[in-house]
Short mmCIF file of C-alpha atoms and ligand atoms in Angstrom, two decimals:
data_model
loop_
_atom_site.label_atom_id
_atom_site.label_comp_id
_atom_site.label_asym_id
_atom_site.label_seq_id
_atom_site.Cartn_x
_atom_site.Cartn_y
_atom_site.Cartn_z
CA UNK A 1 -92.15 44.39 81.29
CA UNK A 2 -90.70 41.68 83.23
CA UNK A 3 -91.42 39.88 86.77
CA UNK A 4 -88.75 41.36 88.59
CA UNK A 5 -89.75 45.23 87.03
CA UNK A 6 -93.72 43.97 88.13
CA UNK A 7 -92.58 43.94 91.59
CA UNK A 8 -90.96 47.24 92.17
CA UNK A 9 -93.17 49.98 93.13
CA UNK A 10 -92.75 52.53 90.23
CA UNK A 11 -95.07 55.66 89.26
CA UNK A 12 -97.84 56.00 87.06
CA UNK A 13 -97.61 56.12 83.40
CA UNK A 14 -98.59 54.58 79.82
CA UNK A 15 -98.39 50.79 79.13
CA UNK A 16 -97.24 50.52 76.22
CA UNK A 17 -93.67 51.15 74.80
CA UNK A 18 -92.46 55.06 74.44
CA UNK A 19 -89.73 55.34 72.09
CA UNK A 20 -87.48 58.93 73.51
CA UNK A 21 -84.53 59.75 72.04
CA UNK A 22 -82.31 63.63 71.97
CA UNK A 23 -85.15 64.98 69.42
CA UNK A 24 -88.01 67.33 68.96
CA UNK A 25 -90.58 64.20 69.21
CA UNK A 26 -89.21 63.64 72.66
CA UNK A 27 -90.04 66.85 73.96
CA UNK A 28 -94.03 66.44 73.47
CA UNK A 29 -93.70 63.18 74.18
CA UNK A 30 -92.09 64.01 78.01
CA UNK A 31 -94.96 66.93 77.83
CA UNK A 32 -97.78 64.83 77.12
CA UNK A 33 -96.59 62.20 79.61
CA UNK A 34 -96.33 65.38 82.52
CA UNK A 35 -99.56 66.10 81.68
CA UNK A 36 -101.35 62.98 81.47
CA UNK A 37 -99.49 61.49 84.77
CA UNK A 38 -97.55 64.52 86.95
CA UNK A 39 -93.89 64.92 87.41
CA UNK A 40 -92.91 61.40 87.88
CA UNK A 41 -94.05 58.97 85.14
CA UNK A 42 -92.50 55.32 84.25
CA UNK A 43 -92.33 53.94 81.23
CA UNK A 44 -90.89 51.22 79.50
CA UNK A 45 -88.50 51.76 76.15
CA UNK A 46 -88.88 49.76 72.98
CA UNK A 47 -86.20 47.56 74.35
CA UNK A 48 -87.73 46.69 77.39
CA UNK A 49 -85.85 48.58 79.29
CA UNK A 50 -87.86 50.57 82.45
CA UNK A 51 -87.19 54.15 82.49
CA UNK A 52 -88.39 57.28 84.41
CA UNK A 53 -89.24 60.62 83.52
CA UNK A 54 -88.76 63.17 86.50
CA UNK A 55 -90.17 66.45 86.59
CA UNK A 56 -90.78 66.93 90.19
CA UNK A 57 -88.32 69.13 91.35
CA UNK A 58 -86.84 68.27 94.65
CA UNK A 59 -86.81 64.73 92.95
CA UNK A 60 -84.44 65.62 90.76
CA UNK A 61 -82.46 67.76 93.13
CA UNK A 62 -82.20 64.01 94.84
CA UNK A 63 -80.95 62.62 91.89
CA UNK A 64 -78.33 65.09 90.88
CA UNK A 65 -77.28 65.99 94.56
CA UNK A 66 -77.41 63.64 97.47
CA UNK A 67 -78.01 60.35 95.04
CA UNK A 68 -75.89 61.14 92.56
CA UNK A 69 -73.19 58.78 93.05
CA UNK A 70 -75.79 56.18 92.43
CA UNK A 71 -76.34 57.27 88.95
CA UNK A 72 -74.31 56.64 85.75
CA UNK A 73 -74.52 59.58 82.62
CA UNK A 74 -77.65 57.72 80.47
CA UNK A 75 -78.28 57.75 76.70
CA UNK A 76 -78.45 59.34 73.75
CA UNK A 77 -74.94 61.15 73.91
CA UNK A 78 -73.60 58.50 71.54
CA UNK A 79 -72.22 61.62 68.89
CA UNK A 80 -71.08 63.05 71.90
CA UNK A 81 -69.13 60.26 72.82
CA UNK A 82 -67.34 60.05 69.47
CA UNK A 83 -66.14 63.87 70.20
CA UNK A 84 -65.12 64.15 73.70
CA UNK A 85 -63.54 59.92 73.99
CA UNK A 86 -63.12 60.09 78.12
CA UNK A 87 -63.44 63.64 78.44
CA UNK A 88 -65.48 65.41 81.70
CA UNK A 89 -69.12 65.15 80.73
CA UNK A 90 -69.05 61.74 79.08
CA UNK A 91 -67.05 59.89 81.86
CA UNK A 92 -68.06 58.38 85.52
CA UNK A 93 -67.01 56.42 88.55
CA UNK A 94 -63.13 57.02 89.30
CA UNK A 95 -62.10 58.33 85.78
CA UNK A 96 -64.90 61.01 86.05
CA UNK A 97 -63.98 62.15 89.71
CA UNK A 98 -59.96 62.39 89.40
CA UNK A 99 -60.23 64.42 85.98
CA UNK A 100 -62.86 66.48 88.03
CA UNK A 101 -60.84 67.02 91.30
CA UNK A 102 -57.54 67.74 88.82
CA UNK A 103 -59.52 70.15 86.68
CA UNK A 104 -61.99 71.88 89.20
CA UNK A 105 -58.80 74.58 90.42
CA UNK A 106 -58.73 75.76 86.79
CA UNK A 107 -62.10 77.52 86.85
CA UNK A 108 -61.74 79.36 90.27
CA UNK A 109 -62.88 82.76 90.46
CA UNK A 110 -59.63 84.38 90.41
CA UNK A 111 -58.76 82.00 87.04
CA UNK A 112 -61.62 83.06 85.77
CA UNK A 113 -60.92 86.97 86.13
CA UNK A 114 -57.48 86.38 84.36
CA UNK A 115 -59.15 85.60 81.70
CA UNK A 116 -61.80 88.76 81.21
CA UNK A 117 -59.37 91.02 79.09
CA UNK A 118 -59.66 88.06 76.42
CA UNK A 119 -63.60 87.85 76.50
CA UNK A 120 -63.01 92.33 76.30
CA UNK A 121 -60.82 91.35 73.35
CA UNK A 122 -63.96 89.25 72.10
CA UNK A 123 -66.20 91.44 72.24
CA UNK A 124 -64.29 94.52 70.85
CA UNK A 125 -63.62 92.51 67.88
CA UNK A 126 -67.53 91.99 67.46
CA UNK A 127 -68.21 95.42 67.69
CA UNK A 128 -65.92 96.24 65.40
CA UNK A 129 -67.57 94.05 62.83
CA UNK A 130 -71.16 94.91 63.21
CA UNK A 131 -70.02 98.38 62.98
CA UNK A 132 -69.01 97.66 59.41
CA UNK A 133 -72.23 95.70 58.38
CA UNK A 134 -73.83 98.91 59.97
CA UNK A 135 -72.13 101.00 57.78
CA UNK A 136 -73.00 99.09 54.60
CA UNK A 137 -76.43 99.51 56.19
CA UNK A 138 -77.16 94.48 56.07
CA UNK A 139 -78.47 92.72 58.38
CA UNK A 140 -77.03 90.80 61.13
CA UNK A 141 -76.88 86.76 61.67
CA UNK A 142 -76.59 87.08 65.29
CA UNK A 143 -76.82 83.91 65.35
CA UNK A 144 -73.41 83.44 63.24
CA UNK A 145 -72.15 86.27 65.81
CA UNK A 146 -72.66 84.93 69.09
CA UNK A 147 -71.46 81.68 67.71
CA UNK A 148 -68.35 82.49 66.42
CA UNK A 149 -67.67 85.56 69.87
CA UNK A 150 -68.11 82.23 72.01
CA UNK A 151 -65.93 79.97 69.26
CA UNK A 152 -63.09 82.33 69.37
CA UNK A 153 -63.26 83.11 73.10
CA UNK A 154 -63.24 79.44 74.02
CA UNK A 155 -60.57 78.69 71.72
CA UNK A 156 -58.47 81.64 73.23
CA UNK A 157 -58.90 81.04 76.85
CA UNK A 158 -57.65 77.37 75.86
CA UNK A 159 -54.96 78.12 73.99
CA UNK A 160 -53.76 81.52 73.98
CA UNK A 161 -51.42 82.76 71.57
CA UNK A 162 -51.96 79.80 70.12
CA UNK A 163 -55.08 80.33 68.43
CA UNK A 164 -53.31 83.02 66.35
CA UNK A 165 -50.43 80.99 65.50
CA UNK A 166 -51.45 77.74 65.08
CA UNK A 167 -55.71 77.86 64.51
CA UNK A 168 -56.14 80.73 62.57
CA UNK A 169 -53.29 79.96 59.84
CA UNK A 170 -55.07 77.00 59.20
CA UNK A 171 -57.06 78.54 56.94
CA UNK A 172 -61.47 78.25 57.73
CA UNK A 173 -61.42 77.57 61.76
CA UNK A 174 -60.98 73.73 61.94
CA UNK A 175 -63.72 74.27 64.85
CA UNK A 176 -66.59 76.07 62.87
CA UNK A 177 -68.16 72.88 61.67
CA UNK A 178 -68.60 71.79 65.29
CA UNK A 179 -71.42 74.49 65.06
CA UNK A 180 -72.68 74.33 61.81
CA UNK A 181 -72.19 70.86 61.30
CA UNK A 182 -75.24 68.37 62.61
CA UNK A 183 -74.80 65.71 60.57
CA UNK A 184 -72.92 62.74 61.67
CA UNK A 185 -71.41 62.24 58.51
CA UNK A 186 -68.14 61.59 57.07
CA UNK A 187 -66.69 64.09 56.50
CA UNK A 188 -67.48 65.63 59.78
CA UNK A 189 -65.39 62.01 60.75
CA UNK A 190 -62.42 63.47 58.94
CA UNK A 191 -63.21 66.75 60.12
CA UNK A 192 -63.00 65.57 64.07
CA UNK A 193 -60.31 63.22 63.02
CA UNK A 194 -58.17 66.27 61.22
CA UNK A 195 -58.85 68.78 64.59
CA UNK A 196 -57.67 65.82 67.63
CA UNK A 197 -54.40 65.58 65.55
CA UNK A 198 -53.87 69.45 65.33
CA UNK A 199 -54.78 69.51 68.89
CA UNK A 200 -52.37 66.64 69.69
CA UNK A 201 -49.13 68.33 67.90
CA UNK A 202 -50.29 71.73 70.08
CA UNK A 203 -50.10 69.61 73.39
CA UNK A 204 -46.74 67.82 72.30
CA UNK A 205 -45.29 71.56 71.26
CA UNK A 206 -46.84 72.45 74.62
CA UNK A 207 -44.65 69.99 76.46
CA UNK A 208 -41.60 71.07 75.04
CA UNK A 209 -41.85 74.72 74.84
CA UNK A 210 -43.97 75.20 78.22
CA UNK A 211 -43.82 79.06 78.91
CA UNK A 212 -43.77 80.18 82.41
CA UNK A 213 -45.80 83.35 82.10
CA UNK A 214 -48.83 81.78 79.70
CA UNK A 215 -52.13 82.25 81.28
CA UNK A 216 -54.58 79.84 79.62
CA UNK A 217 -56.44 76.62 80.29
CA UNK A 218 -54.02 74.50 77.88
CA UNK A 219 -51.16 75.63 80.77
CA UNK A 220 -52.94 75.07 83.91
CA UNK A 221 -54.82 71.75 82.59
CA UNK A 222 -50.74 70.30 81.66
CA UNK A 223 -49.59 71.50 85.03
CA UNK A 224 -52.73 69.71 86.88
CA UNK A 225 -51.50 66.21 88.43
CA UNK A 226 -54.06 63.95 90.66
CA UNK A 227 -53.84 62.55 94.13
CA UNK A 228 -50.65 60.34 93.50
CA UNK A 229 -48.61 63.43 91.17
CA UNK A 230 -49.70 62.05 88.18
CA UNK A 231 -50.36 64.82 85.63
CA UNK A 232 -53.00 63.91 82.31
CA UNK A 233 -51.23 61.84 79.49
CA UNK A 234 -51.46 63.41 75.91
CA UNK A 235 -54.30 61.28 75.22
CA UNK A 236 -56.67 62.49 78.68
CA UNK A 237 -55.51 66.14 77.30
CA UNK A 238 -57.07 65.43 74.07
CA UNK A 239 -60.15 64.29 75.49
CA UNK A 240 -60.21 67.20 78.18
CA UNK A 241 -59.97 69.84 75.64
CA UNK A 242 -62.33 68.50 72.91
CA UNK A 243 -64.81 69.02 76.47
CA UNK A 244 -63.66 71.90 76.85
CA UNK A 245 -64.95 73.45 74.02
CA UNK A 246 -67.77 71.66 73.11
CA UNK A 247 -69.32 72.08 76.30
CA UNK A 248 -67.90 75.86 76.73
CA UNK A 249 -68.77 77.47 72.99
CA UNK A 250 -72.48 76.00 71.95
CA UNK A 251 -74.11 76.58 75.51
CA UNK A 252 -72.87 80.17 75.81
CA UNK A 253 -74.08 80.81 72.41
CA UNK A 254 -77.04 79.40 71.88
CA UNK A 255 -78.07 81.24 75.32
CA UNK A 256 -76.62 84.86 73.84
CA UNK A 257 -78.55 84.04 70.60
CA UNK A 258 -82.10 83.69 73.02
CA UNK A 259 -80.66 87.25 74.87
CA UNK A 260 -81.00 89.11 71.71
CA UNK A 261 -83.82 87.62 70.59
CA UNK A 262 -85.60 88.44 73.36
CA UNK A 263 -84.12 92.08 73.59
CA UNK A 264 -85.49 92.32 70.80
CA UNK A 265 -89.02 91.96 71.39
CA UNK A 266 -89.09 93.74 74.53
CA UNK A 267 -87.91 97.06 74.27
CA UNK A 268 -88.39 97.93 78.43
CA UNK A 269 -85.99 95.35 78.83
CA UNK A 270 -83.85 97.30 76.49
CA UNK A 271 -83.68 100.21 78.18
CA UNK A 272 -83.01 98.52 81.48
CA UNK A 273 -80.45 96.66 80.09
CA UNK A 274 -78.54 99.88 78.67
CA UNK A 275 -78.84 102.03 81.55
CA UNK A 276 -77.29 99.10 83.68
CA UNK A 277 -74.75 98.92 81.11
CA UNK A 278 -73.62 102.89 80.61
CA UNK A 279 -74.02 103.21 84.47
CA UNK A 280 -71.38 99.93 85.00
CA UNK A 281 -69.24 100.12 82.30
CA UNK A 282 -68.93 103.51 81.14
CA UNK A 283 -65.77 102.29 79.23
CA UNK A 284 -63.43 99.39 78.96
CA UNK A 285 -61.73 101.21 81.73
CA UNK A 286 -64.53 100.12 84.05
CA UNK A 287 -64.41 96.84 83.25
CA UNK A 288 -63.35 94.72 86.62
CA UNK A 289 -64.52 91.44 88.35
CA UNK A 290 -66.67 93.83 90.94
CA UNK A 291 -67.92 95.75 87.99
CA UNK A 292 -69.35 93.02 86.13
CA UNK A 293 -70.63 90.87 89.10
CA UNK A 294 -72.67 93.97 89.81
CA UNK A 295 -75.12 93.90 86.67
CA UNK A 296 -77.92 92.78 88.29
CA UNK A 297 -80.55 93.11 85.96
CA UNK A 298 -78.63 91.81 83.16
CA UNK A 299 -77.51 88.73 85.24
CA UNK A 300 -81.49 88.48 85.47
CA UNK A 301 -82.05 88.78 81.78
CA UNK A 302 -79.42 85.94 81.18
CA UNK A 303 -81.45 83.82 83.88
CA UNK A 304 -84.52 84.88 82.73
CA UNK A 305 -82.92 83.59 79.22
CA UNK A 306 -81.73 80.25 80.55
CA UNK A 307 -85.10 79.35 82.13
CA UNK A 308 -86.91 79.86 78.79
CA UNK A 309 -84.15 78.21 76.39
CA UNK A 310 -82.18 76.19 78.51
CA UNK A 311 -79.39 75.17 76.24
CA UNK A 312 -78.93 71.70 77.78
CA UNK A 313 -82.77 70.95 77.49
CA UNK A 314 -82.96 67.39 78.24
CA UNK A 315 -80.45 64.86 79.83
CA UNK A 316 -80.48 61.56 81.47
CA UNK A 317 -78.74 59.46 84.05
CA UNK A 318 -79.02 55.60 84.31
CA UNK A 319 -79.38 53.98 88.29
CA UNK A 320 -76.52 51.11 88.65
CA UNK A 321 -77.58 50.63 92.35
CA UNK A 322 -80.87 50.56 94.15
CA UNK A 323 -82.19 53.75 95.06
CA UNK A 324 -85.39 55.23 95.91
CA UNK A 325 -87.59 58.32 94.97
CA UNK A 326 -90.21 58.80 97.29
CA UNK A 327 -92.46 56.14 97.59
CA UNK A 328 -91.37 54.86 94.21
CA UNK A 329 -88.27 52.04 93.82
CA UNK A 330 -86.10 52.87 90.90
CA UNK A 331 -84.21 49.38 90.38
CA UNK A 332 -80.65 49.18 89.06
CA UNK A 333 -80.05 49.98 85.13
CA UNK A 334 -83.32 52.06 84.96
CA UNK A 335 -82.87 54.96 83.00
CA UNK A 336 -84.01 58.54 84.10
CA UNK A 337 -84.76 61.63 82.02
CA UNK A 338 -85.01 64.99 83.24
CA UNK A 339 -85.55 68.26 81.04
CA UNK A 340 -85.25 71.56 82.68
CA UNK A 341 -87.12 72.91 79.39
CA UNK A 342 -90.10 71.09 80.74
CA UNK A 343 -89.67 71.91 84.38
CA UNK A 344 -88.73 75.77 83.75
CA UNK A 345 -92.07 76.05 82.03
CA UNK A 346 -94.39 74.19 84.64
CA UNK A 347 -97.10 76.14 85.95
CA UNK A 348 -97.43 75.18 89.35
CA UNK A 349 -93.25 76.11 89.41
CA UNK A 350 -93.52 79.11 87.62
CA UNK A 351 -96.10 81.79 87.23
CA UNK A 352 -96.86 82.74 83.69
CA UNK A 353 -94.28 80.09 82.70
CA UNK A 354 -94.01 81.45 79.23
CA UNK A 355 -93.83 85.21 79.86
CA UNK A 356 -90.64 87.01 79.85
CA UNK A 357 -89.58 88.29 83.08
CA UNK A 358 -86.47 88.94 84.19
CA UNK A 359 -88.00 90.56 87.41
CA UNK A 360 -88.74 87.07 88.12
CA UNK A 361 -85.01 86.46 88.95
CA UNK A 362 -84.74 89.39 91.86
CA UNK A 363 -84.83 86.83 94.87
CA UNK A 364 -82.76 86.07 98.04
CA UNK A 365 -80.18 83.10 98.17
CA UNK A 366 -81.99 81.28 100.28
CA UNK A 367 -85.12 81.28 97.26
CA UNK A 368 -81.75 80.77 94.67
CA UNK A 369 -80.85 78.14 95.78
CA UNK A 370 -84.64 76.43 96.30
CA UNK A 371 -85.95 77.14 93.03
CA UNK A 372 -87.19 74.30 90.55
CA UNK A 373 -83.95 75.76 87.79
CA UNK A 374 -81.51 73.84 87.10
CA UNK A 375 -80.17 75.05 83.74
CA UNK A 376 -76.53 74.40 84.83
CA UNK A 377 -77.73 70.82 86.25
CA UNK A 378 -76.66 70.44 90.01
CA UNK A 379 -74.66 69.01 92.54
CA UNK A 380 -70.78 67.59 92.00
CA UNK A 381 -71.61 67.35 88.27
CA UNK A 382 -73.12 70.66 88.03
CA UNK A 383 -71.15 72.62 85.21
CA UNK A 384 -67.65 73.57 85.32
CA UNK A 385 -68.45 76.98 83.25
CA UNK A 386 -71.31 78.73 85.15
CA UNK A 387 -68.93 81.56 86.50
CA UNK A 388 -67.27 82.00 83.31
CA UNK A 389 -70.39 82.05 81.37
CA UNK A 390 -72.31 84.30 83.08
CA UNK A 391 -68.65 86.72 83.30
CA UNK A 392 -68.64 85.99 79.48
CA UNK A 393 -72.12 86.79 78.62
CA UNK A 394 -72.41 90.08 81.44
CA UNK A 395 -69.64 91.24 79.38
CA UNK A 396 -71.13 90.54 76.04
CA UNK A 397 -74.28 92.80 76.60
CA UNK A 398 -72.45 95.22 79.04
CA UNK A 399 -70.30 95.87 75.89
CA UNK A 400 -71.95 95.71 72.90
CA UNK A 401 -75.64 96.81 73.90
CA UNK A 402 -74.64 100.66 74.76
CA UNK A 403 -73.37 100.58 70.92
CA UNK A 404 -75.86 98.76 69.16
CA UNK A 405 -79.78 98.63 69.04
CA UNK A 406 -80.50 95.36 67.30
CA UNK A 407 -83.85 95.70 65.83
CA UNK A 408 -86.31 92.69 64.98
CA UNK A 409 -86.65 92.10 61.59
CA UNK A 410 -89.63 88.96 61.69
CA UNK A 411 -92.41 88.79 64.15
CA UNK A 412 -92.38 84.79 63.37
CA UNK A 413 -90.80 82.61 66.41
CA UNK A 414 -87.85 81.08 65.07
CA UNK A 415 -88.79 77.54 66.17
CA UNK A 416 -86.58 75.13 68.96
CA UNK A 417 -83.60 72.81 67.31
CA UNK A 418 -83.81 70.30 69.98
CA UNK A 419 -80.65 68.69 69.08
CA UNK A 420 -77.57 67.80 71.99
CA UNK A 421 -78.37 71.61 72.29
CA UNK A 422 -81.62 73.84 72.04
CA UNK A 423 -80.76 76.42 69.02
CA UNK A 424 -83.12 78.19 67.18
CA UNK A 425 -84.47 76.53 64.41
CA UNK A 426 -83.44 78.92 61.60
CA UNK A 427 -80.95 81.84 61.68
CA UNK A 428 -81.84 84.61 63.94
CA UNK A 429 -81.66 88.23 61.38
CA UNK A 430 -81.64 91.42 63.36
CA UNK A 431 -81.47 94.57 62.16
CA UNK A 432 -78.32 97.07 63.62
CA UNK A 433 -78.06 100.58 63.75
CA UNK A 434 -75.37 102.09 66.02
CA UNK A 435 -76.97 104.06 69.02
C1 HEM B 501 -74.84 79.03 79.30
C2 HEM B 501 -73.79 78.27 79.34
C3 HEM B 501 -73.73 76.86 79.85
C4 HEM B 501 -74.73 75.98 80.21
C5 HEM B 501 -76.22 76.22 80.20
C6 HEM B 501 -74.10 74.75 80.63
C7 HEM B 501 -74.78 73.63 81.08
C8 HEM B 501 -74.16 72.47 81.53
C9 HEM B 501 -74.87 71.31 82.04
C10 HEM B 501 -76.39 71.16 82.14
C11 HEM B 501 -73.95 70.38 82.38
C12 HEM B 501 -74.21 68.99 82.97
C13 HEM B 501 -74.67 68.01 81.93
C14 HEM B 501 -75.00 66.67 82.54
O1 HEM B 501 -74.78 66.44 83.70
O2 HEM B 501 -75.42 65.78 81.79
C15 HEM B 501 -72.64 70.96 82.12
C16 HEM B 501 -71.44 70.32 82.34
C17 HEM B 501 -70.21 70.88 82.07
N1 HEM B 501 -69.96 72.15 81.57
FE1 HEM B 501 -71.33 73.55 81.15
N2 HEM B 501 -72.74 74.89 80.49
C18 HEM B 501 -72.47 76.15 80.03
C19 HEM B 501 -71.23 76.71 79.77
C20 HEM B 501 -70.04 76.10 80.00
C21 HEM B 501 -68.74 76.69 79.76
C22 HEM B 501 -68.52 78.10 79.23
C23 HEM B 501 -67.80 75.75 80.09
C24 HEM B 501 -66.31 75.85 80.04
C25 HEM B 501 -65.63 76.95 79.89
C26 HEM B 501 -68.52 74.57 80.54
C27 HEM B 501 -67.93 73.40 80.97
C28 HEM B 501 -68.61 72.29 81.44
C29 HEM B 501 -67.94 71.08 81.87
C30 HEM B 501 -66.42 70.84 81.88
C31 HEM B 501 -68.95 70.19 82.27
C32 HEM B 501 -68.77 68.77 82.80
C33 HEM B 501 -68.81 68.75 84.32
C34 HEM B 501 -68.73 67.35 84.91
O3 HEM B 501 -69.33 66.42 84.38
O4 HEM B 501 -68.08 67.23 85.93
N3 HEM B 501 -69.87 74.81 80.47
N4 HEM B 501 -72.79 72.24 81.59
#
């Protein structure tokens, strides 16, 4: 600790070093430090650096709301980094807020709905599948499954016909190992290399051959330009859409992988779920924005889900101005972790943190918008993809719940991955039988 971090009032926490990285060891270290010293707790890093850990809720609403613009993105999203170069949720300052303001329109509402007979397309071909590995009577990976329904819907709301044409003939999905893959190895260095110069020759086709009635992200991210008319250079695209879907596939996923899992285990839910779902969507006929934004106790369930196993578990910010937390300083270059796994499972937040409730979630807006969740962070970085998400996953259960009862096969908890994202440990097995 030095002289000048002596003389800035900081909160309570352990002398010596704490090492915390993006790993499982991180997460009982932040809950050991909660518990020893509360929701805001200093500390210094083996490099002498000061950082803070902040669980107290309307402290971190400061942070990522009415402070935010004096806080940088912090560590540990150095693999990250090699991914998404520039791209949205690596970037800051200027660069950060004019790919923001040109990509925002994208993901309105109206956008979004275009895009809903795709994630019906999605799910149709799902259903189609398990009812095969039904009929041969195996088990399902629904881990695999919700990975590769929110691979290929991604991929096809980005590049439309595309993904036919131009993904799929190349053989094994050039994306898959961005799933499978958690090893920074090299080959998954060739890998990325191989998939930003396929991506490049589809944005340089793209330029050429621009269609006037394609709907997809690809189009409407090429015809976005920023305050001076400037639209994104081939290189910005690159970067945009590697974002794109590695924030967009592994989130969704993981978080449909926790659904069924927890369907699973909690057969009133179950029912709830399908009589919501057969009363909604009686058909693909049914299927409409109004339709789907009126699944209220699955929208619960998928909360319920996210406050549990929020796939974005921990992630930090580093102060390059002064700024101030309550009574405590927090000088510039101090970095600041916050974990909505830890805060979504605080007691004196939550009631029975670790029960399963989705009857938690019935509330008004004005409680929505106060409560200690933050599972889609907040404020102007607060993610891009909530509406399509929730659209994405609503239809996912809405659709494929009426026709399948996915029984649980193991009683054992499948353990936390507490990687970039929170996965399950092992490969989720459920049983399905058609209903
Ligand atoms: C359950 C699903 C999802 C969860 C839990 C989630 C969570 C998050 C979180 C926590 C952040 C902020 C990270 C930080 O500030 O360090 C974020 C950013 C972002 N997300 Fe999502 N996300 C989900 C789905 C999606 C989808 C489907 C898309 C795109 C289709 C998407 C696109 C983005 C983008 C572009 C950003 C960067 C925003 C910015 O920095 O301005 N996300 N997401």
């Amino acid at each position: 600790m030095t002289d000048a971090q002596l003389a800035y009032r900081r909160p309570p926490g352990p002398d010596k070093p704490v090492t915390l990285g993006i790993d499982p060891e991180t997460l009982s270290t932040l809950q050991a430090l909660q518990r020893e010293y509360g929701d805001m707790v200093s500390l210094t890093k083996p490099n002498g650096r000061l950082a803070y850990f902040v669980n107290d809720a309307s402290a971190v609403r400061r942070i990522l709301v009415r402070h935010h613009s004096k806080y940088h993105k912090g560590p540990g999203f150095e693999r990250v980094k090699m991914l998404l170069g520039n791209g949205l949720i690596v970037s800051d300052g200027d660069v950060w807020r004019r790919s923001r303001t040109m990509i925002q329109p994208a993901f309105s509402r109206q956008n979004v709905h275009r895009l809903m007979t795709v994630m019906v397309g999605c799910c149709d071909r799902r259903a189609a599948h398990w009812a095969e590995i039904c009929g041969r009577g195996e088990k399902l990976n629904i881990t695999e499954e919700t990975s590769d329904f929110a691979l290929e819907l991604i991929l096809i709301s980005i590049f439309g016909d595309d993904y036919f044409s131009r993904i799929l003939t190349q053989g094994e999905n050039p994306f898959a190992f961005l799933s499978r893959d958690s090893t920074r190895d090299l080959a998954v260095v060739m890998k990325v290399r191989q998939l930003r110069h396929l991506l490049m020759s589809i944005i340089e086709d793209r330029r050429i051959r621009a269609a006037k009635d394609r709907f997809d992200f690809l189009s409407m991210y090429l015809e976005a330009t920023d305050k001076q008319g400037k639209p994104f250079t081939n290189a910005e695209l690159l970067d945009e859409l590697m974002t794109l879907i590695v924030a967009g596939f592994e989130t969704s996923a993981n978080t449909l992988n926790w659904v069924w899992y927890l369907i699973a285990r909690h057969p009133d839910a179950e029912t709830r779920l399908v009589d919501e779902a057969r009363r909604i969507l009686p058909g693909v006929s049914a299927v409409g924005a109004d339709s789907v934004n009126s699944m209220h106790y699955t929208q619960q369930t998928l909360e319920e889900a996210l406050r549990l196993y929020p796939p974005v578990w921990l992630f930090t910010r580093r102060s390059h101005v002064d700024d101030k937390l309550d009574d405590y300083d927090v000088p510039p270059g101090t970095d600041i972790y916050l974990s909505p796994f830890v805060l979504h499972r605080t007691s004196h937040y939550w009631q029975d943190p670790e029960k399963f409730d989705p009857d938690r979630f019935v509330a008004t807006d004005q409680a929505k918008k106060d409560r200690p969740y933050y599972p889609f962070s907040l404020g102007p970085r607060r993610c891009l993809g909530e509406y399509f998400s929730f659209l994405e996953m609503r239809l996912h259960l809405g659709l494929l719940l009426p026709r399948f009862r996915l029984r649980s096969l193991d009683t054992e908890d499948p353990g936390l991955e507490l990687g970039i994202n929170l996965r399950s440990a092992t490969d989720l097995f459920l049983q399905p039988e058609e209903r």
